[in-house]
Amino acid sequence: MTIDTVAVYEGEAMLYLYQTYVAFESHGGSDVWLIEDFSGGKSAGEVAKQGASDNLIRAKVLADRAVTMGVVIDEETRGEIETNAASYFETLPEPLVVAADISTDTVERVLEDAYLGLQVMEATTVGYEPTLADITNHMLANEEYKRLLELEGVDILTSYRVQHLVIRTHVQDDNRQWTPLPEEEQEQAYMLVTDLHQMLDGGESFVSILKAFGDLNYYEDQPEGIIYNKAQLPPEFSVALDDLEAGQFTEVIEGRTGYHILYLEEKHLPTEEELFDYQEQFGAWEASLRAEAVGALNQEAFDAIYSRWKEELSVDYGEDWLNVTIETMVDILEGEAEASD
């Protein structure tokens, strides 16, 4: 491969392919290469090779730009690169080293390009500051953060231990989708839950009614009751439980898939110390999300600049690279490929 006037050595190209190979297998296992439609109709191997190629071209484009910008590698940094290159070289599989003619010099070139690229990015974005609106929007893309932001800390830390009686008006089909019962059966469900509530008013034990009429999937493992977090409950449930003392039960609550009666065993309200600790932890997490958002937005801004730089350079894929596939890497690592000429 030649990027503008810069020739890429075989060992360098194969190092990038190897790094991508390792990343794919670490996430998808060795069977990942069997996926024929990994992304956009391309196989996992095709996507991996394209990713390696993109990373290699990016490194060379930025290294070329570093020369234009006058970026140099000082002696201390060069010494660190040499040390890291030697350490990384020792981790490389011997069949790859032999087949692709990789040396410590090869690894050093790759690490030098990576260092130069980082310096170019930092110098290019040094004066860039994302807008507050962009930072906020990026943070709100995190669904968990968005959800917790709308909740009070006291609600997040409040929990109820309850016995839960459900009389269903819907049933799950084979696809785990809830489908409504016939209207007559729904009316019967309402009449039943009303009668059961009257029995509770009359002093009947909640657990005895639960055992006779309820869903016992949880009870056999948790006879002491289910613990619900207030922030995770539908509002109609949490409002009903807020009005109760331990040993009391709710009115009939109509839910999405049936009628409910909850018996409160215990209510936990957070202490001032627990609230303070939560706010501290949430604040630290929020700060990390903000830093992550700024970094991502800086990266987006730089990527736009990089795209323009890349367009200024021509890339010539030689036949050797065009003929390489991820199976080539597999064969090399399994010792089935012949050594490089």
Tab-separated table of C-alpha atoms in Angstrom:
chain	number	residue	atom	x	y	z
A	1	MET	CA	0.000	0.000	0.000
A	2	THR	CA	1.173	3.522	-0.776
A	3	ILE	CA	-0.359	6.579	0.901
A	4	ASP	CA	0.560	9.562	-1.262
A	5	THR	CA	4.340	9.075	-1.454
A	6	VAL	CA	4.663	6.984	1.733
A	7	ALA	CA	5.132	3.248	1.211
A	8	VAL	CA	3.664	1.012	3.898
A	9	TYR	CA	5.734	-2.008	4.873
A	10	GLU	CA	4.099	-5.443	4.976
A	11	GLY	CA	4.915	-5.853	8.669
A	12	GLU	CA	3.172	-2.585	9.540
A	13	ALA	CA	0.037	-3.499	7.630
A	14	MET	CA	-0.107	-6.937	9.225
A	15	LEU	CA	0.334	-5.434	12.687
A	16	TYR	CA	-2.765	-3.299	12.159
A	17	LEU	CA	-4.661	-6.327	10.866
A	18	TYR	CA	-3.512	-8.381	13.856
A	19	GLN	CA	-4.639	-5.716	16.344
A	20	THR	CA	-8.065	-5.623	14.729
A	21	TYR	CA	-8.179	-9.427	14.676
A	22	VAL	CA	-7.481	-9.557	18.420
A	23	ALA	CA	-10.106	-6.879	19.156
A	24	PHE	CA	-12.791	-8.751	17.217
A	25	GLU	CA	-12.049	-12.081	18.885
A	26	SER	CA	-11.914	-10.526	22.364
A	27	HIS	CA	-15.483	-9.304	21.879
A	28	GLY	CA	-16.995	-12.021	19.701
A	29	GLY	CA	-14.851	-15.102	20.285
A	30	SER	CA	-13.209	-17.206	17.608
A	31	ASP	CA	-16.605	-17.877	16.000
A	32	VAL	CA	-16.999	-14.192	15.133
A	33	TRP	CA	-15.467	-14.901	11.705
A	34	LEU	CA	-18.423	-17.146	10.859
A	35	ILE	CA	-20.752	-14.123	10.812
A	36	GLU	CA	-21.499	-13.433	7.151
A	37	ASP	CA	-23.561	-10.263	7.710
A	38	PHE	CA	-21.675	-8.441	10.447
A	39	SER	CA	-22.424	-4.909	9.247
A	40	GLY	CA	-24.030	-3.546	6.101
A	41	GLY	CA	-24.037	-6.922	4.384
A	42	LYS	CA	-20.293	-7.391	4.968
A	43	SER	CA	-18.806	-10.360	6.782
A	44	ALA	CA	-16.924	-9.945	10.061
A	45	GLY	CA	-13.664	-10.553	8.208
A	46	GLU	CA	-14.393	-7.860	5.640
A	47	VAL	CA	-15.331	-5.346	8.343
A	48	ALA	CA	-12.191	-6.182	10.323
A	49	LYS	CA	-9.927	-5.726	7.316
A	50	GLN	CA	-11.590	-2.413	6.446
A	51	GLY	CA	-11.134	-1.258	10.044
A	52	ALA	CA	-7.454	-2.178	9.979
A	53	SER	CA	-7.016	-0.365	6.678
A	54	ASP	CA	-8.781	2.751	7.977
A	55	ASN	CA	-6.615	2.798	11.122
A	56	LEU	CA	-3.442	2.394	9.108
A	57	ILE	CA	-4.323	5.158	6.640
A	58	ARG	CA	-5.315	7.485	9.473
A	59	ALA	CA	-2.006	6.907	11.251
A	60	LYS	CA	-0.010	7.659	8.110
A	61	VAL	CA	-2.053	10.733	7.175
A	62	LEU	CA	-1.592	12.201	10.653
A	63	ALA	CA	2.112	11.323	10.711
A	64	ASP	CA	2.465	13.166	7.396
A	65	ARG	CA	0.565	16.125	8.826
A	66	ALA	CA	2.885	16.085	11.860
A	67	VAL	CA	5.839	16.750	9.553
A	68	THR	CA	4.006	19.730	8.048
A	69	MET	CA	3.216	21.070	11.533
A	70	GLY	CA	6.792	20.614	12.697
A	71	VAL	CA	5.963	18.048	15.379
A	72	VAL	CA	9.075	16.205	16.573
A	73	ILE	CA	9.681	13.342	18.984
A	74	ASP	CA	12.033	14.290	21.811
A	75	GLU	CA	14.677	11.900	23.106
A	76	GLU	CA	12.784	10.996	26.283
A	77	THR	CA	9.651	10.072	24.344
A	78	ARG	CA	11.659	8.161	21.763
A	79	GLY	CA	13.233	6.143	24.581
A	80	GLU	CA	9.783	5.304	25.945
A	81	ILE	CA	8.628	4.258	22.472
A	82	GLU	CA	11.643	1.959	22.080
A	83	THR	CA	10.977	0.369	25.482
A	84	ASN	CA	7.283	-0.119	24.767
A	85	ALA	CA	8.018	-1.476	21.302
A	86	ALA	CA	10.387	-4.074	22.711
A	87	SER	CA	7.812	-5.135	25.305
A	88	TYR	CA	5.001	-5.373	22.754
A	89	PHE	CA	7.199	-7.248	20.281
A	90	GLU	CA	7.699	-9.970	22.896
A	91	THR	CA	3.923	-10.545	23.057
A	92	LEU	CA	3.527	-11.093	19.305
A	93	PRO	CA	2.913	-14.654	18.086
A	94	GLU	CA	6.070	-16.038	16.483
A	95	PRO	CA	4.276	-17.269	13.325
A	96	LEU	CA	3.114	-13.690	12.659
A	97	VAL	CA	6.579	-12.252	13.275
A	98	VAL	CA	8.140	-14.706	10.828
A	99	ALA	CA	5.439	-14.589	8.133
A	100	ALA	CA	5.198	-10.775	8.042
A	101	ASP	CA	8.890	-10.086	8.751
A	102	ILE	CA	8.074	-7.974	11.819
A	103	SER	CA	10.898	-6.544	13.918
A	104	THR	CA	11.089	-4.182	16.862
A	105	ASP	CA	11.758	-1.427	14.294
A	106	THR	CA	8.382	-2.225	12.723
A	107	VAL	CA	6.632	-1.864	16.054
A	108	GLU	CA	8.526	1.356	16.770
A	109	ARG	CA	7.275	2.884	13.496
A	110	VAL	CA	3.690	2.034	14.431
A	111	LEU	CA	4.072	3.522	17.919
A	112	GLU	CA	5.791	6.623	16.532
A	113	ASP	CA	2.893	7.190	14.139
A	114	ALA	CA	0.433	6.779	16.993
A	115	TYR	CA	2.313	9.326	19.110
A	116	LEU	CA	2.549	11.831	16.259
A	117	GLY	CA	-1.160	11.431	15.517
A	118	LEU	CA	-2.034	12.182	19.136
A	119	GLN	CA	0.144	15.312	19.091
A	120	VAL	CA	-1.514	16.493	15.871
A	121	MET	CA	-4.981	15.971	17.321
A	122	GLU	CA	-4.140	17.836	20.534
A	123	ALA	CA	-2.564	20.732	18.645
A	124	THR	CA	-5.484	20.952	16.222
A	125	THR	CA	-8.223	20.951	18.872
A	126	VAL	CA	-6.422	22.956	21.559
A	127	GLY	CA	-8.671	25.984	21.085
A	128	TYR	CA	-11.887	24.081	20.433
A	129	GLU	CA	-14.601	24.211	23.100
A	130	PRO	CA	-17.876	22.323	22.539
A	131	THR	CA	-21.018	24.274	23.321
A	132	LEU	CA	-22.886	23.586	26.544
A	133	ALA	CA	-25.891	22.475	24.493
A	134	ASP	CA	-23.804	19.921	22.582
A	135	ILE	CA	-22.271	18.595	25.796
A	136	THR	CA	-25.683	18.293	27.436
A	137	ASN	CA	-27.219	16.538	24.433
A	138	HIS	CA	-24.355	14.070	24.345
A	139	MET	CA	-24.778	13.304	28.055
A	140	LEU	CA	-28.532	12.865	27.670
A	141	ALA	CA	-27.902	10.201	25.037
A	142	ASN	CA	-27.020	8.009	28.014
A	143	GLU	CA	-30.465	6.612	28.849
A	144	GLU	CA	-29.591	5.712	32.432
A	145	TYR	CA	-28.285	9.224	33.139
A	146	LYS	CA	-31.353	10.752	31.515
A	147	ARG	CA	-33.634	8.571	33.648
A	148	LEU	CA	-31.845	9.265	36.938
A	149	LEU	CA	-31.650	12.989	36.216
A	150	GLU	CA	-35.446	13.150	36.293
A	151	LEU	CA	-35.651	11.404	39.681
A	152	GLU	CA	-35.145	12.614	43.216
A	153	GLY	CA	-32.361	10.998	45.213
A	154	VAL	CA	-34.769	10.204	48.040
A	155	ASP	CA	-36.996	8.256	45.629
A	156	ILE	CA	-34.051	6.321	44.240
A	157	LEU	CA	-33.016	5.291	47.752
A	158	THR	CA	-36.528	4.529	49.032
A	159	SER	CA	-37.564	0.874	48.884
A	160	TYR	CA	-40.528	-1.255	49.869
A	161	ARG	CA	-40.636	-4.919	50.854
A	162	VAL	CA	-44.029	-6.203	49.803
A	163	GLN	CA	-46.183	-9.238	49.101
A	164	HIS	CA	-47.661	-8.846	45.648
A	165	LEU	CA	-50.982	-10.315	44.518
A	166	VAL	CA	-51.722	-10.146	40.766
A	167	ILE	CA	-54.914	-11.189	38.997
A	168	ARG	CA	-54.126	-11.141	35.284
A	169	THR	CA	-56.188	-9.575	32.521
A	170	HIS	CA	-53.481	-10.390	29.971
A	171	VAL	CA	-51.379	-13.477	29.232
A	172	GLN	CA	-47.985	-13.891	27.618
A	173	ASP	CA	-47.787	-15.648	24.270
A	174	ASP	CA	-44.885	-17.758	23.013
A	175	ASN	CA	-43.037	-14.567	22.017
A	176	ARG	CA	-43.417	-13.165	25.561
A	177	GLN	CA	-45.825	-10.523	24.308
A	178	TRP	CA	-48.796	-9.645	26.517
A	179	THR	CA	-52.170	-10.235	24.867
A	180	PRO	CA	-55.542	-9.388	26.486
A	181	LEU	CA	-57.939	-12.066	27.708
A	182	PRO	CA	-61.472	-12.086	26.308
A	183	GLU	CA	-63.571	-9.271	27.745
A	184	GLU	CA	-65.689	-11.686	29.802
A	185	GLU	CA	-62.594	-13.131	31.477
A	186	GLN	CA	-61.295	-9.616	32.207
A	187	GLU	CA	-64.591	-8.818	33.934
A	188	GLN	CA	-64.274	-12.033	35.945
A	189	ALA	CA	-60.750	-11.000	36.955
A	190	TYR	CA	-62.065	-7.681	38.258
A	191	MET	CA	-64.860	-9.375	40.208
A	192	LEU	CA	-62.351	-11.821	41.714
A	193	VAL	CA	-59.862	-9.183	42.815
A	194	THR	CA	-62.712	-7.122	44.304
A	195	ASP	CA	-63.906	-10.138	46.292
A	196	LEU	CA	-60.368	-10.852	47.467
A	197	HIS	CA	-59.936	-7.273	48.629
A	198	GLN	CA	-63.150	-7.558	50.635
A	199	MET	CA	-61.819	-10.765	52.211
A	200	LEU	CA	-58.688	-8.872	53.244
A	201	ASP	CA	-60.880	-6.132	54.725
A	202	GLY	CA	-62.586	-8.872	56.686
A	203	GLY	CA	-59.316	-9.978	58.262
A	204	GLU	CA	-58.255	-12.810	55.931
A	205	SER	CA	-54.481	-13.367	55.832
A	206	PHE	CA	-52.834	-11.780	52.800
A	207	VAL	CA	-50.415	-14.695	52.409
A	208	SER	CA	-53.240	-17.260	52.511
A	209	ILE	CA	-55.049	-15.396	49.707
A	210	LEU	CA	-51.778	-15.037	47.800
A	211	LYS	CA	-51.164	-18.783	48.023
A	212	ALA	CA	-54.703	-19.594	46.926
A	213	PHE	CA	-55.106	-17.118	44.068
A	214	GLY	CA	-51.814	-15.413	43.255
A	215	ASP	CA	-48.744	-16.030	41.125
A	216	LEU	CA	-46.301	-17.827	43.405
A	217	ASN	CA	-43.244	-17.592	41.125
A	218	TYR	CA	-41.526	-15.206	43.509
A	219	TYR	CA	-43.015	-16.419	46.799
A	220	GLU	CA	-41.360	-19.814	46.836
A	221	ASP	CA	-37.906	-18.177	46.671
A	222	GLN	CA	-38.773	-14.977	48.559
A	223	PRO	CA	-41.454	-15.754	51.162
A	224	GLU	CA	-40.333	-12.651	53.057
A	225	GLY	CA	-41.514	-10.518	50.115
A	226	ILE	CA	-40.196	-8.692	47.052
A	227	ILE	CA	-38.084	-5.541	47.435
A	228	TYR	CA	-39.150	-2.779	45.038
A	229	ASN	CA	-37.231	0.436	44.528
A	230	LYS	CA	-39.578	3.419	44.456
A	231	ALA	CA	-37.945	4.961	41.396
A	232	GLN	CA	-38.528	1.777	39.398
A	233	LEU	CA	-42.228	1.444	40.237
A	234	PRO	CA	-45.098	2.860	38.178
A	235	PRO	CA	-46.404	6.034	39.883
A	236	GLU	CA	-49.722	4.433	40.829
A	237	PHE	CA	-47.846	1.776	42.815
A	238	SER	CA	-45.464	4.100	44.650
A	239	VAL	CA	-48.236	6.576	45.498
A	240	ALA	CA	-50.334	3.770	46.988
A	241	LEU	CA	-47.420	2.423	49.029
A	242	ASP	CA	-46.424	5.865	50.317
A	243	ASP	CA	-49.741	6.082	52.155
A	244	LEU	CA	-49.270	2.759	53.959
A	245	GLU	CA	-47.713	1.645	57.203
A	246	ALA	CA	-46.152	-1.786	57.598
A	247	GLY	CA	-48.902	-4.425	57.862
A	248	GLN	CA	-51.344	-2.571	55.592
A	249	PHE	CA	-52.403	-3.274	52.003
A	250	THR	CA	-53.330	-1.087	49.053
A	251	GLU	CA	-56.614	-0.644	47.267
A	252	VAL	CA	-56.992	-2.543	44.002
A	253	ILE	CA	-54.531	-1.063	41.464
A	254	GLU	CA	-55.235	-1.479	37.766
A	255	GLY	CA	-51.988	-2.137	35.934
A	256	ARG	CA	-51.058	-2.702	32.327
A	257	THR	CA	-51.561	-6.465	32.444
A	258	GLY	CA	-53.825	-7.050	35.417
A	259	TYR	CA	-55.105	-5.997	38.836
A	260	HIS	CA	-52.752	-5.676	41.808
A	261	ILE	CA	-52.939	-5.577	45.595
A	262	LEU	CA	-49.735	-4.881	47.508
A	263	TYR	CA	-49.162	-5.718	51.156
A	264	LEU	CA	-46.433	-3.625	52.776
A	265	GLU	CA	-44.051	-5.628	54.927
A	266	GLU	CA	-41.453	-2.890	55.416
A	267	LYS	CA	-40.574	0.570	54.090
A	268	HIS	CA	-36.992	1.837	53.942
A	269	LEU	CA	-36.423	5.609	53.836
A	270	PRO	CA	-32.850	6.838	53.248
A	271	THR	CA	-30.861	8.510	56.004
A	272	GLU	CA	-29.219	11.900	55.524
A	273	GLU	CA	-25.863	10.142	55.235
A	274	GLU	CA	-27.163	7.824	52.499
A	275	LEU	CA	-28.582	10.787	50.586
A	276	PHE	CA	-25.282	12.667	50.883
A	277	ASP	CA	-23.290	9.639	49.654
A	278	TYR	CA	-25.658	9.175	46.712
A	279	GLN	CA	-25.382	12.824	45.659
A	280	GLU	CA	-21.585	12.608	45.839
A	281	GLN	CA	-21.493	9.442	43.723
A	282	PHE	CA	-23.970	10.838	41.224
A	283	GLY	CA	-21.963	14.063	40.959
A	284	ALA	CA	-18.752	12.143	40.306
A	285	TRP	CA	-20.480	10.027	37.641
A	286	GLU	CA	-21.966	13.148	36.059
A	287	ALA	CA	-18.524	14.739	35.921
A	288	SER	CA	-17.087	11.656	34.213
A	289	LEU	CA	-19.924	11.705	31.668
A	290	ARG	CA	-19.262	15.380	30.993
A	291	ALA	CA	-15.555	14.723	30.438
A	292	GLU	CA	-16.459	11.820	28.167
A	293	ALA	CA	-18.830	14.068	26.199
A	294	VAL	CA	-16.177	16.769	25.747
A	295	GLY	CA	-13.700	14.143	24.564
A	296	ALA	CA	-16.175	12.650	22.101
A	297	LEU	CA	-17.127	16.065	20.707
A	298	ASN	CA	-13.464	17.003	20.349
A	299	GLN	CA	-12.969	13.749	18.482
A	300	GLU	CA	-15.915	14.487	16.171
A	301	ALA	CA	-14.551	17.942	15.404
A	302	PHE	CA	-11.109	16.528	14.680
A	303	ASP	CA	-12.536	13.713	12.537
A	304	ALA	CA	-14.133	16.316	10.279
A	305	ILE	CA	-10.752	18.004	9.836
A	306	TYR	CA	-9.039	14.656	9.286
A	307	SER	CA	-11.502	13.801	6.518
A	308	ARG	CA	-10.421	16.901	4.617
A	309	TRP	CA	-6.756	16.045	5.073
A	310	LYS	CA	-7.349	12.494	3.883
A	311	GLU	CA	-9.031	13.749	0.710
A	312	GLU	CA	-5.846	15.629	-0.166
A	313	LEU	CA	-3.826	12.387	-0.277
A	314	SER	CA	-4.127	9.457	-2.651
A	315	VAL	CA	-4.171	5.854	-1.439
A	316	ASP	CA	-2.938	3.090	-3.738
A	317	TYR	CA	-3.812	-0.425	-2.572
A	318	GLY	CA	-1.264	-2.872	-3.890
A	319	GLU	CA	-2.185	-6.384	-4.935
A	320	ASP	CA	-0.625	-7.881	-1.818
A	321	TRP	CA	-2.993	-5.960	0.445
A	322	LEU	CA	-6.002	-6.548	-1.799
A	323	ASN	CA	-5.368	-10.296	-1.604
A	324	VAL	CA	-5.090	-10.340	2.194
A	325	THR	CA	-8.162	-11.596	4.074
A	326	ILE	CA	-8.832	-12.308	7.714
A	327	GLU	CA	-8.359	-15.980	6.821
A	328	THR	CA	-4.772	-15.038	5.947
A	329	MET	CA	-4.265	-13.953	9.543
A	330	VAL	CA	-5.934	-17.125	10.843
A	331	ASP	CA	-3.668	-19.263	8.662
A	332	ILE	CA	-0.580	-17.389	9.808
A	333	LEU	CA	-1.414	-17.754	13.499
A	334	GLU	CA	-2.168	-21.443	13.047
A	335	GLY	CA	1.161	-21.898	11.286
A	336	GLU	CA	-0.410	-22.804	7.974
A	337	ALA	CA	0.832	-19.810	5.953
A	338	GLU	CA	4.312	-19.718	4.496
A	339	ALA	CA	6.804	-17.171	5.667
A	340	SER	CA	7.092	-13.847	3.860
A	341	ASP	CA	9.456	-13.662	0.867
